CSV table of C-alpha atoms in Angstrom, one decimal:
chain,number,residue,atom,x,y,z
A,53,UNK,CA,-7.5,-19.4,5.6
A,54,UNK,CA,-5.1,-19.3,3.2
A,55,UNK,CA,-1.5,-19.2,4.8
A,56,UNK,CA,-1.2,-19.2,8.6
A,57,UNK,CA,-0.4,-16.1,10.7
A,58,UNK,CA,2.6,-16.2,13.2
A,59,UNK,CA,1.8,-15.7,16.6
A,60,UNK,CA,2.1,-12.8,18.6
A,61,UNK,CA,4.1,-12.3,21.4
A,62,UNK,CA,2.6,-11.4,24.7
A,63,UNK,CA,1.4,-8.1,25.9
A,64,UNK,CA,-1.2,-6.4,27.3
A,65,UNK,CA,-3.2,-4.4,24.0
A,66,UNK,CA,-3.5,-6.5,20.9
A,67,UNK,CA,-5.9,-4.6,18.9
A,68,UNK,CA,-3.5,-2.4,16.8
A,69,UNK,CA,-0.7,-5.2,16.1
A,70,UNK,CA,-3.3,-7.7,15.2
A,71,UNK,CA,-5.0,-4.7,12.9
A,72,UNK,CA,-1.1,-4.6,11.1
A,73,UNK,CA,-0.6,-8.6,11.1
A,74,UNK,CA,-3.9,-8.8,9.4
A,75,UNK,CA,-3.1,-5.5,7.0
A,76,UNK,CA,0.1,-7.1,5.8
A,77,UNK,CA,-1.2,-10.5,5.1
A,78,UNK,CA,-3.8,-9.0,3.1
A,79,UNK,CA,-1.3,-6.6,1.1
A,80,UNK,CA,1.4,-9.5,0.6
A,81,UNK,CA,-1.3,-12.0,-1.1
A,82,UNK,CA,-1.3,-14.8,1.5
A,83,UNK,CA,-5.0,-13.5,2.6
A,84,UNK,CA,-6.2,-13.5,-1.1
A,85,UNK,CA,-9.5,-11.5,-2.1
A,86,UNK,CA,-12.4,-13.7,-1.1
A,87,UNK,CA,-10.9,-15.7,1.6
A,88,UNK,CA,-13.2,-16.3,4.5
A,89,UNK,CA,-12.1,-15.2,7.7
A,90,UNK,CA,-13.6,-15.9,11.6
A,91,UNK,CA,-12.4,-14.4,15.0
A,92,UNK,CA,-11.8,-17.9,16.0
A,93,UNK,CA,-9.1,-18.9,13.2
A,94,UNK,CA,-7.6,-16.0,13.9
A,95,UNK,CA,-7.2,-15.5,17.6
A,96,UNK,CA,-6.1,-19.2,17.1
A,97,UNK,CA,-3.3,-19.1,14.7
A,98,UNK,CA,-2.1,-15.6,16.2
A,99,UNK,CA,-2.4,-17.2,19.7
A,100,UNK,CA,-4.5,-14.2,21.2
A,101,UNK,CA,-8.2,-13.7,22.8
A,102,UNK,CA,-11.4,-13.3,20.6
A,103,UNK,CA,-11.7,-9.4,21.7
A,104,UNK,CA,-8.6,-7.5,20.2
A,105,UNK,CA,-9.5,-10.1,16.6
A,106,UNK,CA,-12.9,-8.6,17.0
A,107,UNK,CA,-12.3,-5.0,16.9
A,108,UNK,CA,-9.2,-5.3,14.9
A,109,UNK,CA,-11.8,-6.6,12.0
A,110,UNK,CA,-14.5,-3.9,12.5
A,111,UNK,CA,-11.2,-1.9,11.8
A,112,UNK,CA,-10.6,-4.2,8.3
A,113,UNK,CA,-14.3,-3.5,7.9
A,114,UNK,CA,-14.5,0.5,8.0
A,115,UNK,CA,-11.7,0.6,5.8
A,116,UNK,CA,-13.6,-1.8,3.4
A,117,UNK,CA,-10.5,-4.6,3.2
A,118,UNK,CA,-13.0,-7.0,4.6
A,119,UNK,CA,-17.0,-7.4,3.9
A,120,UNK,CA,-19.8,-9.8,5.2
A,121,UNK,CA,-19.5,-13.0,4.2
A,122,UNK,CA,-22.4,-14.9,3.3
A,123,UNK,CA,-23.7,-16.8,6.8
A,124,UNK,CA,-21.1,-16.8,8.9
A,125,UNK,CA,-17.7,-14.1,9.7
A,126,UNK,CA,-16.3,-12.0,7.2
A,127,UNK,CA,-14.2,-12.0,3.7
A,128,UNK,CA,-11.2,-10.3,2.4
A,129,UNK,CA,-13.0,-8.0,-0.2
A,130,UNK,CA,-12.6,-8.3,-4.2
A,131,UNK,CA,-10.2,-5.6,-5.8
A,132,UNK,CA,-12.5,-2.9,-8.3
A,133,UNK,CA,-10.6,-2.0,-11.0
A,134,UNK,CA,-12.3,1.2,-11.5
A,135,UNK,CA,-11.9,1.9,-8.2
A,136,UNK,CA,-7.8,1.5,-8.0
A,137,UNK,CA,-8.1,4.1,-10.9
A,138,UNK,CA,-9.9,6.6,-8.8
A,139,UNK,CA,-7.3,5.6,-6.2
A,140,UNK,CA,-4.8,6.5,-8.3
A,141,UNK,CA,-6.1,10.0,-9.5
A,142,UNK,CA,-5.9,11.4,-6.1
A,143,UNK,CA,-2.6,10.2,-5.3
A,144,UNK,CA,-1.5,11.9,-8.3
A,145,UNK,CA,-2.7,14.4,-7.6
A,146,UNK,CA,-1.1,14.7,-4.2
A,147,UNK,CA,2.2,13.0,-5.1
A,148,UNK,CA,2.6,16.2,-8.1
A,149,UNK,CA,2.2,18.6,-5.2
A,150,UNK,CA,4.2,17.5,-2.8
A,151,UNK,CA,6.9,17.0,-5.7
A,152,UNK,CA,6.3,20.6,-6.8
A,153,UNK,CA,6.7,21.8,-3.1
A,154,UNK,CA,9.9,19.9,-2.4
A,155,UNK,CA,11.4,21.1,-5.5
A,156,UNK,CA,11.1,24.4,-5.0
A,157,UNK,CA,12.9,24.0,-1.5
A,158,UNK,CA,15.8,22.1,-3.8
A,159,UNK,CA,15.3,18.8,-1.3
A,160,UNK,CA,17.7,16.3,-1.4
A,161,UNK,CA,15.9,13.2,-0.5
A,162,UNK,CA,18.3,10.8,1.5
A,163,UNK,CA,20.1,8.5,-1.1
A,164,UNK,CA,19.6,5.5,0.8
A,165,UNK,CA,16.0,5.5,0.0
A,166,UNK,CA,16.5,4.8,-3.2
A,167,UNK,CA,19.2,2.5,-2.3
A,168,UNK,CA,16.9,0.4,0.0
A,169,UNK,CA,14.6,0.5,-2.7
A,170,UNK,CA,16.4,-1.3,-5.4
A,171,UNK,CA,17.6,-4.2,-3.0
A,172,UNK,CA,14.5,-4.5,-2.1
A,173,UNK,CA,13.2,-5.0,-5.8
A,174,UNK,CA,15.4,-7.9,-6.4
A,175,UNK,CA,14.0,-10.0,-3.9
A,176,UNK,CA,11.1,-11.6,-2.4
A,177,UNK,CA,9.7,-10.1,0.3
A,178,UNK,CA,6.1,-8.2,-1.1
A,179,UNK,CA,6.6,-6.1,2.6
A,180,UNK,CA,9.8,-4.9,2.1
A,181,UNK,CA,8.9,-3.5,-1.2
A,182,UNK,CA,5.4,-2.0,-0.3
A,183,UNK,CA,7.9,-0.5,2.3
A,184,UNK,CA,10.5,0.9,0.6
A,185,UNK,CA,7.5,2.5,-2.2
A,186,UNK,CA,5.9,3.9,0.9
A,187,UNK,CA,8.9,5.4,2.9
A,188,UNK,CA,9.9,7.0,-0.4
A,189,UNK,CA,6.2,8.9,-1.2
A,190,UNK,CA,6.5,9.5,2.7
A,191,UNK,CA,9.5,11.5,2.4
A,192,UNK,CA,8.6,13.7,-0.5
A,193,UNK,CA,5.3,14.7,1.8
A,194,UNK,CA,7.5,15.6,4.5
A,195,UNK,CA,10.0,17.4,2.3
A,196,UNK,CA,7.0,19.5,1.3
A,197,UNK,CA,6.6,21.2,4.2
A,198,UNK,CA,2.8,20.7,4.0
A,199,UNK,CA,1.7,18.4,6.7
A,200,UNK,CA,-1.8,17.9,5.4
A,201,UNK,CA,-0.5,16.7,2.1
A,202,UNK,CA,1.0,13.2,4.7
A,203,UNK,CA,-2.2,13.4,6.6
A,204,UNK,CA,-4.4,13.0,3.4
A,205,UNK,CA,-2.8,10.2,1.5
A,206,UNK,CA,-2.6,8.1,4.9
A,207,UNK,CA,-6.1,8.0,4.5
A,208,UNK,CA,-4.9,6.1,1.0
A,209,UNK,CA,-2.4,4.2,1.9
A,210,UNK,CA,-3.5,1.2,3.4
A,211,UNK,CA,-5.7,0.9,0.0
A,212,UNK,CA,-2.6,1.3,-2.0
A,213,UNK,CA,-0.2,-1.1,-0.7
A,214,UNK,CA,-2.8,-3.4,-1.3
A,215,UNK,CA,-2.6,-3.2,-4.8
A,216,UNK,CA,0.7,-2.5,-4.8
A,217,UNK,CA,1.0,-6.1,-3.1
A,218,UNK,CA,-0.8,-7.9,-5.6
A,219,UNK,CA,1.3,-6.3,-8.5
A,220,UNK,CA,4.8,-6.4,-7.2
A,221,UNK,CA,4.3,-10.9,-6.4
A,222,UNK,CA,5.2,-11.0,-10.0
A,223,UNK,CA,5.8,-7.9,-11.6
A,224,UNK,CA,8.6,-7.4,-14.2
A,225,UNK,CA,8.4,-3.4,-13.3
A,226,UNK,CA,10.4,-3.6,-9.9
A,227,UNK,CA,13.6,-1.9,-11.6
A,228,UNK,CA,11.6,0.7,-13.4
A,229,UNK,CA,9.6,2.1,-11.0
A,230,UNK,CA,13.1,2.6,-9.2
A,231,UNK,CA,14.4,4.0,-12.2
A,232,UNK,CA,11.3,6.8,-12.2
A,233,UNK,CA,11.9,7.2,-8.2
A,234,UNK,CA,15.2,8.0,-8.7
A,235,UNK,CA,14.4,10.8,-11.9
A,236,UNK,CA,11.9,12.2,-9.7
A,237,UNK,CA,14.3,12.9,-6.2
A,238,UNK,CA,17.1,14.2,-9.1
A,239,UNK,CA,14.3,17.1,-10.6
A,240,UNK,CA,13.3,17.5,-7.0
A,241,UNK,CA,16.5,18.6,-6.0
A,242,UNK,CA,17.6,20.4,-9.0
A,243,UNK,CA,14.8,22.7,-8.1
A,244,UNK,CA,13.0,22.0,-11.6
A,245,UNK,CA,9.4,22.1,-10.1
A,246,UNK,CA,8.2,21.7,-13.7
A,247,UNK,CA,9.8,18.5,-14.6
A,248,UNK,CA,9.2,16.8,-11.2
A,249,UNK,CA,5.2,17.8,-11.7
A,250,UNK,CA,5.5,15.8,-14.9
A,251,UNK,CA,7.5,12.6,-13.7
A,252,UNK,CA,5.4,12.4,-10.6
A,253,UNK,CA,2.4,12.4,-12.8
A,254,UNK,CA,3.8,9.7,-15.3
A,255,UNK,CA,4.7,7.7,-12.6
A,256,UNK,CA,1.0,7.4,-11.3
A,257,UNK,CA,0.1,7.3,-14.5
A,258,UNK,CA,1.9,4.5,-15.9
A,259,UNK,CA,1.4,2.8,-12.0
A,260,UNK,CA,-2.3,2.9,-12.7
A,261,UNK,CA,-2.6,1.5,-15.8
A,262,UNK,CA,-0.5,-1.1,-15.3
A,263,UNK,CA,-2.1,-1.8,-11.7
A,264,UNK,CA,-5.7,-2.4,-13.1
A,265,UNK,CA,-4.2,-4.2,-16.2
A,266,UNK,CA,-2.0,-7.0,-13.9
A,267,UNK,CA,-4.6,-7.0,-11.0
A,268,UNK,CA,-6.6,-8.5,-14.2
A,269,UNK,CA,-4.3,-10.6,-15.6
A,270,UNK,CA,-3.4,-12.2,-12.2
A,271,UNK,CA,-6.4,-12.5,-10.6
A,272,UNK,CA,-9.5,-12.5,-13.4
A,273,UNK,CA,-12.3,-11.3,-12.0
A,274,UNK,CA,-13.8,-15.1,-10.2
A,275,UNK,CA,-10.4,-14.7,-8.1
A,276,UNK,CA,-11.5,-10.9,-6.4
A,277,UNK,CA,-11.3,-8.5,-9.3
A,278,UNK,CA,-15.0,-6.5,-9.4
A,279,UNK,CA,-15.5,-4.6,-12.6
């Protein structure tokens, strides 16, 4: 295993923590794609039973972060380029409604999100980042007034900070992708609709293609990246 996980403190039901511990290291790098991974290294290094490892990896399985490995356990799965792109149309897709929603309801997303955001871009910690990108999309779903729109990009989510993990280790975009956050929650609450449907597009856009092309550079396609 790559980098070793930090124990967990004691309770009862392990399954859903373990499930995030695993989740995270995957997202923030130190469980590259490819690594080979067995209940017993696991429950080991987090200092836990065999059973809530188990099913927290059938969970890593379903949502296709981890695959077979060949004889023995399972591996963190290889990024697909084409796929991130696919990712990336449907979040668009959702991201340009909820912005058009919101900014007909002139929402004024809390300042501090953008705030958080750019500290957290001038450091190191991958989580804080993924965080801070997340809670920022997560707020223009609420301000949307349209539950589903949330409910169906969860579904995306855990996919997307994935990538968004391998990108942001090294990327030179931090400060602009904070600059087109912060252009987006000022059309939003202007109420132009039309503009924040555009910038919200751009910005998947433009977080796509430069996505696939670093996941590339990074990586190279022996290190996880299927084509």
């Amino acid at each position: 295993m790559a980098a070793p996980l930090a124990r967990l403190k004691a309770r009862t039901d392990y399954v859903d923590e373990v499930y995030r511990v695993l989740v995270d290291a995957i997202s923030e790098g130190s469980l590259a794609p490819g690594t080979r991974l067995t209940q017993e290294d696991i429950a080991e290094q987090l200092a836990v039973s065999r059973s809530p490892v188990l099913q927290a990896l059938r969970m890593l399985k379903k949502d296709g972060l981890v695959l077979d490995a060949p004889g023995r356990g399972l591996l963190v799965a290889p990024l697909d380029a084409d796929w991130i792109a696919h990712l990336y149309q449907i979040r668009g897709s959702l991201d340009s409604l909820a912005a058009r929603l919101a900014a007909e309801k002139r929402f004024k997303l809390d300042k501090t999100l953008i705030a958080n955001g750019r500290r957290a871009s001038k450091g190191d910690d991958v989580k804080a980042m993924i965080e801070s990108d997340v809670a920022f999309h997560s707020a223009i779903y609420v301000a949307s007034g349209n539950p589903l729109i949330a409910q169906t990009a969860h579904n995306h989510w855990v996919h997307l900070r994935r990538v968004m993990g391998a990108v942001l280790q090294g990327s030179g975009q931090r400060k602009s992708i904070w600059d087109e956050h912060a252009a987006i929650a000022a059309a939003i609450a202007d109420g132009n609709a039309r503009l924040a449907i555009e910038l919200s597009e751009r910005h998947t856009q433009i977080a796509s293609a430069n996505l696939v092309k670093r996941i590339s550079e990074v990586l190279g396609d022996e290190s996880g990246v299927a084509r």
